[in-house]
mmCIF file with all atom_site columns, C-alpha atoms in Angstrom:
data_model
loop_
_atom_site.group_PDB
_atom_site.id
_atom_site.type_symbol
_atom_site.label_atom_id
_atom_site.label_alt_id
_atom_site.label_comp_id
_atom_site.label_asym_id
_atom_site.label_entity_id
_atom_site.label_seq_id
_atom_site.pdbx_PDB_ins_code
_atom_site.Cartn_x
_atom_site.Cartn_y
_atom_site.Cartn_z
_atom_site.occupancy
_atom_site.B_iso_or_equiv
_atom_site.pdbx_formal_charge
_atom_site.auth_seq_id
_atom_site.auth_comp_id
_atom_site.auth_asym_id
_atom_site.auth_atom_id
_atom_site.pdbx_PDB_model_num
ATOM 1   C CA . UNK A 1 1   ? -57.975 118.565 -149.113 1.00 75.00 ? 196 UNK A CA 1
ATOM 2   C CA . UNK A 1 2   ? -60.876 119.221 -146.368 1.00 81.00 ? 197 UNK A CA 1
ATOM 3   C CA . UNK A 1 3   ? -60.194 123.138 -146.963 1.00 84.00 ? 198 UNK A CA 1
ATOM 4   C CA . UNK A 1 4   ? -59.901 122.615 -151.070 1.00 81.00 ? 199 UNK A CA 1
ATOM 5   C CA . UNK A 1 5   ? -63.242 121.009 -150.692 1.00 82.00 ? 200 UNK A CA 1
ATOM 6   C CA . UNK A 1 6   ? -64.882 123.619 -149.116 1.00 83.00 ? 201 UNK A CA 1
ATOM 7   C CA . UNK A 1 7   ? -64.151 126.675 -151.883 1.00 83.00 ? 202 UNK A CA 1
ATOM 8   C CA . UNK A 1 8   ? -66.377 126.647 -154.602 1.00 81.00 ? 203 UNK A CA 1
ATOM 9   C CA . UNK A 1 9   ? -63.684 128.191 -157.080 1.00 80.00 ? 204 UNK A CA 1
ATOM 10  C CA . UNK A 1 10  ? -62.129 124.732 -156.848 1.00 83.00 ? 205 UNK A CA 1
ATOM 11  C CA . UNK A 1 11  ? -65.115 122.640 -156.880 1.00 83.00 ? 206 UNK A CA 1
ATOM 12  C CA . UNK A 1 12  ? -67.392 124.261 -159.451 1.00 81.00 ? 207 UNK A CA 1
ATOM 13  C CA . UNK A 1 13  ? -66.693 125.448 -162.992 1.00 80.00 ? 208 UNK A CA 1
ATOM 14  C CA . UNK A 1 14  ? -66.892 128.405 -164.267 1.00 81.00 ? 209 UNK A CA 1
ATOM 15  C CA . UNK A 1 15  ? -70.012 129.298 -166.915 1.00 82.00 ? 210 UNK A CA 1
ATOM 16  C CA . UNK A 1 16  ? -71.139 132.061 -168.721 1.00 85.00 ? 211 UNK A CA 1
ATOM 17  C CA . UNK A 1 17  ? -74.456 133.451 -168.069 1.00 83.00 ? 212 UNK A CA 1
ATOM 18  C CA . UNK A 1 18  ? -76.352 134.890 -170.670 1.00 86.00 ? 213 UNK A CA 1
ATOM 19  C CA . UNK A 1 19  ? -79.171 136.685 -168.447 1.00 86.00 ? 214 UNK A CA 1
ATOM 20  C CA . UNK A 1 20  ? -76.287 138.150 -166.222 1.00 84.00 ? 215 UNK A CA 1
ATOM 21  C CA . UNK A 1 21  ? -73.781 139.059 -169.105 1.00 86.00 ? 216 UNK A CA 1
ATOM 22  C CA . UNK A 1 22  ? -70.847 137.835 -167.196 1.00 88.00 ? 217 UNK A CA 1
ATOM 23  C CA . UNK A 1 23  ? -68.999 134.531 -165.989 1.00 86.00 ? 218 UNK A CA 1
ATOM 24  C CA . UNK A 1 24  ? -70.768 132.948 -162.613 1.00 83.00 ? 219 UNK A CA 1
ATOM 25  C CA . UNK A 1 25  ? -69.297 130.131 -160.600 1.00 80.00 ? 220 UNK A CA 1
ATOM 26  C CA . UNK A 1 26  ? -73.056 128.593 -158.657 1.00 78.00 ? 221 UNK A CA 1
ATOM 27  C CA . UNK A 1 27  ? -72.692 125.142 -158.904 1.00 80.00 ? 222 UNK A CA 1
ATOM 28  C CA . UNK A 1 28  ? -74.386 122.222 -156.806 1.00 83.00 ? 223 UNK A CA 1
ATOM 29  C CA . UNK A 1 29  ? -71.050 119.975 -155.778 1.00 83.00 ? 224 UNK A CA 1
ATOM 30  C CA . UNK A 1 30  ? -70.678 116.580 -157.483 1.00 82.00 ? 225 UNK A CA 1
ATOM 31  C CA . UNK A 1 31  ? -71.430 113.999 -155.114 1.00 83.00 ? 226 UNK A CA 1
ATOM 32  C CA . UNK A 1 32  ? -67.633 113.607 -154.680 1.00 84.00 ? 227 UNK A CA 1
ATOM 33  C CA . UNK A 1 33  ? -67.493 117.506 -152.851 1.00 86.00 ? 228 UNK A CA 1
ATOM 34  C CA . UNK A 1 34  ? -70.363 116.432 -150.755 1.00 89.00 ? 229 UNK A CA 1
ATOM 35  C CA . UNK A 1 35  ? -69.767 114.971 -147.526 1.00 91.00 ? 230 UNK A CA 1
ATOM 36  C CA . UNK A 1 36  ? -71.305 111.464 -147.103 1.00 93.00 ? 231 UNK A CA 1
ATOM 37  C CA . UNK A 1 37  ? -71.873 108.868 -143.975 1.00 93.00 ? 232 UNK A CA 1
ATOM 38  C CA . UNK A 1 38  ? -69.950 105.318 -143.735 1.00 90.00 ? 233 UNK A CA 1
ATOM 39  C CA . UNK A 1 39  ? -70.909 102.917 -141.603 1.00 87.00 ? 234 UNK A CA 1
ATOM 40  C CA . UNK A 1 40  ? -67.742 101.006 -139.739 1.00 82.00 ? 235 UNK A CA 1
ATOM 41  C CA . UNK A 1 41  ? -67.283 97.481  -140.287 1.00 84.00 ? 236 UNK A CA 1
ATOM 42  C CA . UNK A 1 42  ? -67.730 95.312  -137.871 1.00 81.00 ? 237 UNK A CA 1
ATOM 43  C CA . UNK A 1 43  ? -64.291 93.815  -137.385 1.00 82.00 ? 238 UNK A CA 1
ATOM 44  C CA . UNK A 1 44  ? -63.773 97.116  -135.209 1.00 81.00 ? 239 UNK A CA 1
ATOM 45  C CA . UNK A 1 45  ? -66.951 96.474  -133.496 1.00 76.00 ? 240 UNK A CA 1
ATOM 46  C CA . UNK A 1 46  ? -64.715 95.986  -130.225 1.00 81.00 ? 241 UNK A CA 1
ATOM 47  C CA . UNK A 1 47  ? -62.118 98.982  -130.832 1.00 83.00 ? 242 UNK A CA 1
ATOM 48  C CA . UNK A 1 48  ? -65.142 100.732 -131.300 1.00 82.00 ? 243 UNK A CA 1
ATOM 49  C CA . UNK A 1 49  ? -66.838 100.199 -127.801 1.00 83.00 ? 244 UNK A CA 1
ATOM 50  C CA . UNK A 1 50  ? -63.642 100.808 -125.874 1.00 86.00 ? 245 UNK A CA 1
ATOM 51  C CA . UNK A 1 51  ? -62.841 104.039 -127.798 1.00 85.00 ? 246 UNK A CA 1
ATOM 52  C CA . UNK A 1 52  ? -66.558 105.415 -127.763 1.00 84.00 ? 247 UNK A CA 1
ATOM 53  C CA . UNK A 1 53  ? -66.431 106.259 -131.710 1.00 82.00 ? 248 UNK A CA 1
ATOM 54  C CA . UNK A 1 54  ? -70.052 106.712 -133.455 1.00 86.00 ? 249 UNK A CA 1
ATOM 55  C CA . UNK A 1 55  ? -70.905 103.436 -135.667 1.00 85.00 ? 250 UNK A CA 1
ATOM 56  C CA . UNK A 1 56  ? -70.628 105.710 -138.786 1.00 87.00 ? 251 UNK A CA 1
ATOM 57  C CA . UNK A 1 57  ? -67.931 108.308 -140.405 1.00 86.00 ? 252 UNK A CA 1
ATOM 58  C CA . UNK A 1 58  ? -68.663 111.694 -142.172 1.00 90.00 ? 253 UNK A CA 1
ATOM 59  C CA . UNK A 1 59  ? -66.201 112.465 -144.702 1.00 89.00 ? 254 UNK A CA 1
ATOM 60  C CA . UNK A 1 60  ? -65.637 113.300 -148.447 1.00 90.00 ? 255 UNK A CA 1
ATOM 61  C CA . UNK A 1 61  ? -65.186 110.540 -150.699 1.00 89.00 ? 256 UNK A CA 1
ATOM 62  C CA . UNK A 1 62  ? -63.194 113.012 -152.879 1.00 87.00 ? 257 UNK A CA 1
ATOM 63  C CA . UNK A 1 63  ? -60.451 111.801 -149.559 1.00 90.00 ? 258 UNK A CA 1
ATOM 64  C CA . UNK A 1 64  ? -60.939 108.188 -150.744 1.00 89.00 ? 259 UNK A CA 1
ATOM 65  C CA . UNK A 1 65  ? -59.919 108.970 -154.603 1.00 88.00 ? 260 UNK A CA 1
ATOM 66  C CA . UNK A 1 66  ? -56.773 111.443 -153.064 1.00 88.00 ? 261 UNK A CA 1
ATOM 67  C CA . UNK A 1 67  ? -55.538 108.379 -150.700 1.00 91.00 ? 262 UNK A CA 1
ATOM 68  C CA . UNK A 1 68  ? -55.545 105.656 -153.743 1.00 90.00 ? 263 UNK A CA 1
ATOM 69  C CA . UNK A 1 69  ? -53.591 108.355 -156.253 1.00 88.00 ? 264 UNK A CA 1
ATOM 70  C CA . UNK A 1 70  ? -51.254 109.294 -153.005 1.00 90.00 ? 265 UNK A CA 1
ATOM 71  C CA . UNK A 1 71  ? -50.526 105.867 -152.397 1.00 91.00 ? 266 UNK A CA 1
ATOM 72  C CA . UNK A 1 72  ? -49.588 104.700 -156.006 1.00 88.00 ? 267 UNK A CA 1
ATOM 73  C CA . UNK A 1 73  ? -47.785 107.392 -156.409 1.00 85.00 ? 268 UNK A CA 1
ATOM 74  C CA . UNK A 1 74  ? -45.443 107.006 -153.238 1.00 87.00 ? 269 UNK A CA 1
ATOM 75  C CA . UNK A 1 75  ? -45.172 103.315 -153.989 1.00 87.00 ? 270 UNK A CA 1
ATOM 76  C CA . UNK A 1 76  ? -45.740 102.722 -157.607 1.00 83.00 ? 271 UNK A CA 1
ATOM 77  C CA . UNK A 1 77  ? -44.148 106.304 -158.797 1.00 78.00 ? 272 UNK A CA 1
ATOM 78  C CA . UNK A 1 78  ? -40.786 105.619 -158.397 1.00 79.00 ? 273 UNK A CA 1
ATOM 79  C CA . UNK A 1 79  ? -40.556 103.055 -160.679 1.00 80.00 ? 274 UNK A CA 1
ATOM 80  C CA . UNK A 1 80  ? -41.223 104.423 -163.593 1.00 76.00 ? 275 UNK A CA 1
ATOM 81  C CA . UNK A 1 81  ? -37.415 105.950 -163.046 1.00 74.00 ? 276 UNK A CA 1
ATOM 82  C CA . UNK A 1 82  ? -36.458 102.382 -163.231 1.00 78.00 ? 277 UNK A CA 1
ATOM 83  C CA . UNK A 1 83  ? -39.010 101.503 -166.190 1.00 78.00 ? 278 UNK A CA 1
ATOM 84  C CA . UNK A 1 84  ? -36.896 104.643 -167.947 1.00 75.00 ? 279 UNK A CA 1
ATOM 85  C CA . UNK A 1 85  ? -33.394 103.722 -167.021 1.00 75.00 ? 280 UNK A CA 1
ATOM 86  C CA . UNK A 1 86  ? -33.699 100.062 -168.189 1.00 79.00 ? 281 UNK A CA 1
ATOM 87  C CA . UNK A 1 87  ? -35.053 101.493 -171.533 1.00 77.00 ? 282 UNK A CA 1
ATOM 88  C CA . UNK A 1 88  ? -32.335 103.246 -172.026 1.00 76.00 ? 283 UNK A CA 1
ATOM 89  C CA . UNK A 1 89  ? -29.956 100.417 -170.706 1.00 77.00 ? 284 UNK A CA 1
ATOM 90  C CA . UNK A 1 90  ? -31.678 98.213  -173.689 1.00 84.00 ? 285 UNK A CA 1
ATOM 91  C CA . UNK A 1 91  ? -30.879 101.125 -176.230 1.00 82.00 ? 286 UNK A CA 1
ATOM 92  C CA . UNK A 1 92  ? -27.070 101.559 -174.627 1.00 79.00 ? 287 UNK A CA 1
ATOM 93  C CA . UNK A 1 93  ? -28.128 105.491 -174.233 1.00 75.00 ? 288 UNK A CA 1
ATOM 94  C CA . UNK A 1 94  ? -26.966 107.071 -171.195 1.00 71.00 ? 289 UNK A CA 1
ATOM 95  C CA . UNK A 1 95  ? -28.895 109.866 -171.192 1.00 67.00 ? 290 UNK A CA 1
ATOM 96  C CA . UNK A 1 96  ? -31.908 111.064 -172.844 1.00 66.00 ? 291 UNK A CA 1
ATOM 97  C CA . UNK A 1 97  ? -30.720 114.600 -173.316 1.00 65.00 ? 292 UNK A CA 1
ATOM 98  C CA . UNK A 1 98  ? -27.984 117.242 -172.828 1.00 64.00 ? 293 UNK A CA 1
ATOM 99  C CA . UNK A 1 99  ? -30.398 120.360 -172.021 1.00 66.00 ? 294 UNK A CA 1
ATOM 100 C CA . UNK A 1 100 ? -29.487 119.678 -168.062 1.00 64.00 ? 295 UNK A CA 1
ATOM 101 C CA . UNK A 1 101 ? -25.796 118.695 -167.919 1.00 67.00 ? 296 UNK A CA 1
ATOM 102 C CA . UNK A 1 102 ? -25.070 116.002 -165.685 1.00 65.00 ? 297 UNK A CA 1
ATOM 103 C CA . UNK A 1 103 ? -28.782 115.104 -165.222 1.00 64.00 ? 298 UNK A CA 1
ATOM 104 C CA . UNK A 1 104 ? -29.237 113.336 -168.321 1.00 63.00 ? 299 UNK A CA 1
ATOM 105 C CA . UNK A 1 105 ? -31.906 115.741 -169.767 1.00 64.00 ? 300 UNK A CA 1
ATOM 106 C CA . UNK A 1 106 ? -35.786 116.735 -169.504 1.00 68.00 ? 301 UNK A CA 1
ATOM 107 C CA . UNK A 1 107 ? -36.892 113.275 -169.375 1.00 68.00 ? 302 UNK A CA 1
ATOM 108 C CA . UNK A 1 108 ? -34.935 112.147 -167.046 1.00 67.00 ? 303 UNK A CA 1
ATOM 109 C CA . UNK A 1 109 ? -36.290 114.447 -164.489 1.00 68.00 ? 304 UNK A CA 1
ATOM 110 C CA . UNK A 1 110 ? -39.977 113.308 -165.723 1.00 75.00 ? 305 UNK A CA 1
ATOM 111 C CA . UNK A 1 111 ? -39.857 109.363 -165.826 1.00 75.00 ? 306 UNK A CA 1
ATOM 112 C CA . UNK A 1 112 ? -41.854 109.328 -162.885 1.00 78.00 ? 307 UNK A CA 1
ATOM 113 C CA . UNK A 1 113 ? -44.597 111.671 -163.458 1.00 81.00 ? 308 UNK A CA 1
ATOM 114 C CA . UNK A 1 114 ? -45.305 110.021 -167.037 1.00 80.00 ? 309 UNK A CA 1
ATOM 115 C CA . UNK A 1 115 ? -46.207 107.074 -165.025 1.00 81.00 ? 310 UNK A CA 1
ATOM 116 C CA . UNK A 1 116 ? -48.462 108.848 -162.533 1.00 85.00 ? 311 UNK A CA 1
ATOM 117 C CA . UNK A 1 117 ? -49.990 110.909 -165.382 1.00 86.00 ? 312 UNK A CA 1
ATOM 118 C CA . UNK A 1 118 ? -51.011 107.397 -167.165 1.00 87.00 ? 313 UNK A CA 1
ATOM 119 C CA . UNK A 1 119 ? -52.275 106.148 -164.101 1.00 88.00 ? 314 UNK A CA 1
ATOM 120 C CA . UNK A 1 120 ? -54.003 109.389 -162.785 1.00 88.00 ? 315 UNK A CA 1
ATOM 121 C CA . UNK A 1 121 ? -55.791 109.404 -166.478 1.00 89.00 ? 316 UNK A CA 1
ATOM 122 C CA . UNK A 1 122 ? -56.899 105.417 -166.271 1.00 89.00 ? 317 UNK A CA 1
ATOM 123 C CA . UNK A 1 123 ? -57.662 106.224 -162.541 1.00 88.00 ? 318 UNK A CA 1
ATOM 124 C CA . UNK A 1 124 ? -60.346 109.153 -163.340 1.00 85.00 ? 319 UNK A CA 1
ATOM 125 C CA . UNK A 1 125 ? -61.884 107.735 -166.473 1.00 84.00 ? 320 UNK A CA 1
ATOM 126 C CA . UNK A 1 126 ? -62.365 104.379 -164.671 1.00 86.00 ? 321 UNK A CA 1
ATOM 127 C CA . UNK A 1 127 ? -63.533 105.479 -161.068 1.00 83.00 ? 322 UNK A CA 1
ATOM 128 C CA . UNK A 1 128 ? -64.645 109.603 -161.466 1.00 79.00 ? 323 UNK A CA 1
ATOM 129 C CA . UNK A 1 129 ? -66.298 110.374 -164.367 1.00 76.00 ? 324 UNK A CA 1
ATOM 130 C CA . UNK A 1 130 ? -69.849 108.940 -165.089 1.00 68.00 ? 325 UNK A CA 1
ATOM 131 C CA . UNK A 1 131 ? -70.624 108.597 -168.396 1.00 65.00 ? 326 UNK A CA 1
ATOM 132 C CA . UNK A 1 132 ? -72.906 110.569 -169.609 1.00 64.00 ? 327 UNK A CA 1
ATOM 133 C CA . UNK A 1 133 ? -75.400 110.060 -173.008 1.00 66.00 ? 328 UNK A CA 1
ATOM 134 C CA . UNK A 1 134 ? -73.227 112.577 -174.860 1.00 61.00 ? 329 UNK A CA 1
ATOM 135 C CA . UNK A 1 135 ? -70.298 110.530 -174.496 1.00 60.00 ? 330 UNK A CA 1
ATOM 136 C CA . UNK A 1 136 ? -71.325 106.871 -175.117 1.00 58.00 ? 331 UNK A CA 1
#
């Protein structure tokens, strides 16, 4: 993520410009892209001393955002597979498809993602985007 945050193909979008007659990519980063200082709390105060660690940390908060979605989806993820198989216990289906023989079809190899995509979408429009004028 440190290296992602450093290319400006992945950070800025891409714009036509009408003066240079082609698509340009200069961007200043969000405030997300842009490294910013946190100051430790003082329950390490002591760790801190003995170690010889600065009282602040530089990093991206973009890391912050990547930990939360990494974490519900190594924790949380995997049960939306169980969210899917009791549904279709409740129905009495065994699978939800024939496409894949013996895997029980398309959505059974996509339970879990449907659940991370909900929460990835909830997650963004409730912590990322700022609203904007246009929007409200």
């Amino acid at each position: 993520a440190y290296f992602m945050c450093q290319v400006p193909y992945l950070i800025c979008p891409i714009e036509y410009s009408a003066e240079l007659e082609r698509m340009t990519m200069s961007c200043e980063p969000s405030a997300l892209f842009r490294p910013q200082e946190y100051g430790l709390p003082d329950t390490v105060t002591t760790w801190r001393r003995i170690l010889g660690i600065k009282e602040t940390v530089t990093f991206y908060p973009f890391f912050i955002h990547c930990f939360f979605m990494s974490l519900f989806a190594s924790i949380i993820g995997p049960f939306g597979g169980f969210f899917a198989s009791g549904f279709k216990r409740a129905f009495k289906i065994k699978d939800f498809g024939d496409l894949i023989p013996g895997h029980g079809g398309i959505m059974d190899r996509f339970d879990c993602q449907f659940l991370m995509a909900t929460f990835v979408n909830v997650y963004i429009h409730s912590f990322i985007n700022i609203p904007t004028p246009g929007k409200l």
